[in-house]
Amino acid sequence: MARTSCELAIIGGGPAGMAAAARAAALGVDTIVLDEQPAPGGQIYRAIETVQASRADDLRILGEEYAEGAALAAAFRASGAAYEPGSVVWQALEDGRIGVSCNGAAHMLSAQRILIATGAMERPVPIPGWTLPGVMGAGAAQTLLKACGLVPDVPVVIIGTGPLIYLIAVQFARAGVPIASVLVAAPEIGMTDALRVLPGALRSGRTLLKGLAWRSELRGMGVQMVHGVSQPVVEGSGRAEAVSYTQNGMRHRIAARLVLLHNGVIPSTQLALGARCKQAWDAGQHCWRPQTNDWGATSHARIAVAGDGAGILGARGAASLGRLAALDAAVRLGKLDPARCDRMASEDRSELARQHGLRVVLDRLFPPAAELLAPTGAGDIVCRCEEITVAELQDAVTQGCTDANRVKAFTRCGMGPCQGRMCGAAAAEVIARMLHQSVDQPGQFRVRLPVRPVPLAELAGLQI
Amino acid sequence: MKTRAIVIGGGLHGTSTALHLARKGLDVLVIEKNSVGRHASGVNAGGVRQLRRHPAEVPLSVAAMDRWLNLDAFLGPDLAAMCEFTGHVGQVAVAETEAEMAGLAAREAELRGLGWTHEELLDQAALRRVAPALSPHCVGGLISRRDGHANPYRTSQAFRLKAQREGVRFREGTRVLGLVQAGAGWRVETSDGAFDSDVVVNCGGAWGWQVAAMVGEVLPHVDFAPSMMVSARVQHFLDPVVVGTGRKLSFKQTENGTVVIGGGILGIPDLVAETADPVAERLVESARTVHDLFPIMRTATIVRAWAGLEARMPDEIPVIGPSTMVANLWHAFGYSGHGFQLSPIVGSLLADLIVDGKSPLPLEPFRAGRFNEGPVAAHPGTA
């Protein structure tokens, strides 16, 4: 990476990052997009360019929502914003300094403004057996399908909640993957349920119909769906061999060599946390997110967050907030008149309001399954990096370590390479349950550089 | 009625002092503004080191080491295990040049002249035997064989639990706002109300100078934030703790395979926000030192860095003893980045000094008044 400074550094090349970059570049802002992926798209539109150009079968499998990413990617490519694929950002600071690894070397980039557009991550599903080989996130499996058309060739069991599990099941079924069962840890939601729960569902009718359509497509293809599942456990010695679960008071067990877990998605907050941007607990989405305003601005003047990283809103909302954050950056950089900014913002502000309205309905209809948030068995693993169990966390609390960071320091939970990305929420659940607190009370693990692991040799070679 | 003591600061020294005062029959309350072991006590490199101590600290350090090596007796088996202490692996200062080796030899001779023999010179072959993973360019070293390391946060909790078992009360999340003389004793004003005490001990660490200032006593105020980083797990390759001679380094591999790298690279302290940040650009120096000294680490990955808040004195040794201004106020802070190993002993000596008027080991060199008696400086060849 040749550049050492820029006006706007955008971290992440998903819908928010692509849309923000295209808008910022059009306004004359010197913009660099740092993206971990080899090509634009983020997770939701991963590999959209190659799929659209040369993988027609996969495009059909992935569906029309995925295809929407092509226009964003094309606009981004044409925008003139600098693009640094394969760049892993391991630090973003309040003063605009960014630490990034790219092509085997570490660099420092100094940006006048930073837009964090790192999107969402799957909410970890730490059920008993989740660390066995043969168990993975449903989104991770979907990523392999998008990136390289790679699909499982053994029967798959999908466990979890949320609209995405139906979508992923549909995509796999279309691709010919044998699906042994979709085990839904929630009651089946129909359109009438939705309308009874929330009049607002009317506005969201199209999306809800789509969800119903996925389910009927699955039924048409003969995929077994079991709703109202509880206490799922992945069993096996050395690898996943079976899944057991309870339904209607009865325990069931099915063979499973590949188990996909999903309990919704949550904002990826590590970079903002590392920068010490103020965070807020989002009760509706049951997760932490950075405090942001309508333009994505955080508690730090130079740092904004757009996209699902600022709160889960989906790809369309992400692109809109990305464009709004770009307008705000342009104003703050003196490249755009505030009055003109307001005029340019109106369309995306309306879209954002629409997406918020829709999201409230989805959040109400598909809350995360509480029992998938944290395991309860003494020997169940919470922190997979350091192999820390529920019992060890409980012992720390008993010894007087009564918040997340004290428990972390006492047990090493969250001290491994993922810095608590995978265990932070579950650890907080365990602590809060013990202390009879709400789950936000134990707080979040502190995050320090490097937010992503950095090879020592790269750090040694950093030019300063 | 029991004599009452309030210890300000729930770090290791505050907790140890409280424990030893309670053992002497006092009614002890520890007031801690955050939580026990939150700052330097809980986040330091965990080195349990006699090696290259300031001559004034050597008797204390040797006595402390006796306690570390008998933690079972000091804390009881369960709390001793909690500390994750490993002794007798040695701490080694490594010389990369003949000039550095000459410096280590001079240090060893000085210590021997004072009657101490726990530091031992290693030639190149002997160094290789204790740390085969070191780069072949290293010419020799100086080892203290009883030394080792412990888990600092767990140790601070073990000390707290021990103190609690012996009757010490703790108020965490309580901030001292003022010290007002009340009769022969003190009224300690806090964010949670006022507490009366006969004796107050200031173990305020990076904030110790502020506590002194509450009675108008001016003590040196330099806060600093030693930073550290840790690698992902690496196959076991090293037993002793290795420290640099010409370069800033403290390097150890823990039981679980991770390598903790420190040695005085400074982060940025923020006394107001009560936190400290490591600085990537400065950690580059650490990474280069490790790259040069331990070729096996060239393929390792750094997963986390952090920094701790600590007070540093101009002569790099702590203040331990009575206030120069007022009666029944005592200070024990300013360990300048190397107080961890001393924690089992200083609290004990200070309790003796407070209650009996006499410490079994000399504390005179640490008197608060020394800064008013002329210039002070760090002792050469020590760390």
PDB file of N, CA and C in Angstrom, chain A residues 188-213 215 361 365-366:
ATOM      1  N   GLU A 188     -43.488 -21.447  14.885  1.00  0.00           N
ATOM      2  CA  GLU A 188     -43.624 -21.020  13.489  1.00  0.00           C
ATOM      3  C   GLU A 188     -44.456 -19.740  13.440  1.00  0.00           C
ATOM      4  N   ILE A 189     -43.941 -18.757  12.707  1.00  0.00           N
ATOM      5  CA  ILE A 189     -44.622 -17.464  12.585  1.00  0.00           C
ATOM      6  C   ILE A 189     -45.310 -17.405  11.229  1.00  0.00           C
ATOM      7  N   GLY A 190     -46.598 -17.114  11.240  1.00  0.00           N
ATOM      8  CA  GLY A 190     -47.316 -16.940   9.987  1.00  0.00           C
ATOM      9  C   GLY A 190     -47.715 -15.491   9.804  1.00  0.00           C
ATOM     10  N   MET A 191     -48.279 -15.149   8.632  1.00  0.00           N
ATOM     11  CA  MET A 191     -48.661 -13.766   8.354  1.00  0.00           C
ATOM     12  C   MET A 191     -49.714 -13.280   9.352  1.00  0.00           C
ATOM     13  N   THR A 192     -50.655 -14.192   9.739  1.00  0.00           N
ATOM     14  CA  THR A 192     -51.689 -13.750  10.683  1.00  0.00           C
ATOM     15  C   THR A 192     -51.093 -13.466  12.056  1.00  0.00           C
ATOM     16  N   ASP A 193     -50.103 -14.295  12.462  1.00  0.00           N
ATOM     17  CA  ASP A 193     -49.416 -14.024  13.728  1.00  0.00           C
ATOM     18  C   ASP A 193     -48.784 -12.642  13.663  1.00  0.00           C
ATOM     19  N   ALA A 194     -48.134 -12.394  12.539  1.00  0.00           N
ATOM     20  CA  ALA A 194     -47.424 -11.127  12.394  1.00  0.00           C
ATOM     21  C   ALA A 194     -48.394  -9.966  12.525  1.00  0.00           C
ATOM     22  N   LEU A 195     -49.523 -10.085  11.867  1.00  0.00           N
ATOM     23  CA  LEU A 195     -50.493  -8.990  11.898  1.00  0.00           C
ATOM     24  C   LEU A 195     -51.100  -8.815  13.288  1.00  0.00           C
ATOM     25  N   ARG A 196     -51.272  -9.952  13.974  1.00  0.00           N
ATOM     26  CA  ARG A 196     -51.825  -9.863  15.311  1.00  0.00           C
ATOM     27  C   ARG A 196     -50.828  -9.186  16.248  1.00  0.00           C
ATOM     28  N   VAL A 197     -49.544  -9.544  16.098  1.00  0.00           N
ATOM     29  CA  VAL A 197     -48.512  -8.990  16.979  1.00  0.00           C
ATOM     30  C   VAL A 197     -48.313  -7.503  16.698  1.00  0.00           C
ATOM     31  N   LEU A 198     -48.278  -7.166  15.430  1.00  0.00           N
ATOM     32  CA  LEU A 198     -47.862  -5.814  15.062  1.00  0.00           C
ATOM     33  C   LEU A 198     -48.625  -5.310  13.851  1.00  0.00           C
ATOM     34  N   PRO A 199     -49.426  -4.298  14.036  1.00  0.00           N
ATOM     35  CA  PRO A 199     -50.067  -3.698  12.862  1.00  0.00           C
ATOM     36  C   PRO A 199     -49.029  -3.233  11.841  1.00  0.00           C
ATOM     37  N   GLY A 200     -47.846  -2.839  12.334  1.00  0.00           N
ATOM     38  CA  GLY A 200     -46.789  -2.356  11.454  1.00  0.00           C
ATOM     39  C   GLY A 200     -46.354  -3.393  10.441  1.00  0.00           C
ATOM     40  N   ALA A 201     -46.709  -4.642  10.707  1.00  0.00           N
ATOM     41  CA  ALA A 201     -46.313  -5.691   9.777  1.00  0.00           C
ATOM     42  C   ALA A 201     -46.905  -5.477   8.393  1.00  0.00           C
ATOM     43  N   LEU A 202     -48.023  -4.731   8.341  1.00  0.00           N
ATOM     44  CA  LEU A 202     -48.627  -4.444   7.043  1.00  0.00           C
ATOM     45  C   LEU A 202     -47.643  -3.781   6.098  1.00  0.00           C
ATOM     46  N   ARG A 203     -46.905  -2.804   6.655  1.00  0.00           N
ATOM     47  CA  ARG A 203     -45.921  -2.080   5.845  1.00  0.00           C
ATOM     48  C   ARG A 203     -44.809  -3.016   5.383  1.00  0.00           C
ATOM     49  N   SER A 204     -44.598  -4.069   6.172  1.00  0.00           N
ATOM     50  CA  SER A 204     -43.504  -4.973   5.869  1.00  0.00           C
ATOM     51  C   SER A 204     -43.986  -6.180   5.093  1.00  0.00           C
ATOM     52  N   GLY A 205     -45.186  -6.066   4.564  1.00  0.00           N
ATOM     53  CA  GLY A 205     -45.832  -7.215   3.948  1.00  0.00           C
ATOM     54  C   GLY A 205     -44.977  -7.947   2.934  1.00  0.00           C
ATOM     55  N   ARG A 206     -44.297  -7.181   2.077  1.00  0.00           N
ATOM     56  CA  ARG A 206     -43.548  -7.822   1.002  1.00  0.00           C
ATOM     57  C   ARG A 206     -42.454  -8.725   1.560  1.00  0.00           C
ATOM     58  N   THR A 207     -41.747  -8.188   2.558  1.00  0.00           N
ATOM     59  CA  THR A 207     -40.667  -8.961   3.154  1.00  0.00           C
ATOM     60  C   THR A 207     -41.201 -10.211   3.843  1.00  0.00           C
ATOM     61  N   LEU A 208     -42.318 -10.031   4.569  1.00  0.00           N
ATOM     62  CA  LEU A 208     -42.867 -11.185   5.275  1.00  0.00           C
ATOM     63  C   LEU A 208     -43.358 -12.245   4.296  1.00  0.00           C
ATOM     64  N   LEU A 209     -43.946 -11.788   3.205  1.00  0.00           N
ATOM     65  CA  LEU A 209     -44.397 -12.746   2.187  1.00  0.00           C
ATOM     66  C   LEU A 209     -43.228 -13.533   1.629  1.00  0.00           C
ATOM     67  N   LYS A 210     -42.104 -12.830   1.481  1.00  0.00           N
ATOM     68  CA  LYS A 210     -40.910 -13.497   0.967  1.00  0.00           C
ATOM     69  C   LYS A 210     -40.509 -14.624   1.907  1.00  0.00           C
ATOM     70  N   GLY A 211     -40.557 -14.326   3.238  1.00  0.00           N
ATOM     71  CA  GLY A 211     -40.215 -15.340   4.227  1.00  0.00           C
ATOM     72  C   GLY A 211     -41.141 -16.541   4.125  1.00  0.00           C
ATOM     73  N   LEU A 212     -42.451 -16.250   3.930  1.00  0.00           N
ATOM     74  CA  LEU A 212     -43.413 -17.350   3.769  1.00  0.00           C
ATOM     75  C   LEU A 212     -43.112 -18.144   2.504  1.00  0.00           C
ATOM     76  N   ALA A 213     -42.701 -17.412   1.473  1.00  0.00           N
ATOM     77  CA  ALA A 213     -42.399 -18.082   0.199  1.00  0.00           C
ATOM     78  C   ALA A 213     -41.212 -19.025   0.344  1.00  0.00           C
ATOM     79  N   ARG A 215     -40.379 -20.595   2.977  1.00  0.00           N
ATOM     80  CA  ARG A 215     -40.818 -21.784   3.701  1.00  0.00           C
ATOM     81  C   ARG A 215     -41.613 -22.719   2.796  1.00  0.00           C
ATOM     82  N   VAL A 361     -40.287  -4.550  13.048  1.00  0.00           N
ATOM     83  CA  VAL A 361     -41.190  -5.698  12.923  1.00  0.00           C
ATOM     84  C   VAL A 361     -40.407  -7.004  12.941  1.00  0.00           C
ATOM     85  N   LEU A 365     -40.637 -10.059  15.601  1.00  0.00           N
ATOM     86  CA  LEU A 365     -41.095 -11.388  15.177  1.00  0.00           C
ATOM     87  C   LEU A 365     -40.014 -12.451  15.340  1.00  0.00           C
ATOM     88  N   PHE A 366     -38.752 -12.048  15.185  1.00  0.00           N
ATOM     89  CA  PHE A 366     -37.657 -13.028  15.231  1.00  0.00           C
ATOM     90  C   PHE A 366     -36.615 -12.628  16.266  1.00  0.00           C
TER      91      PHE A 366
END
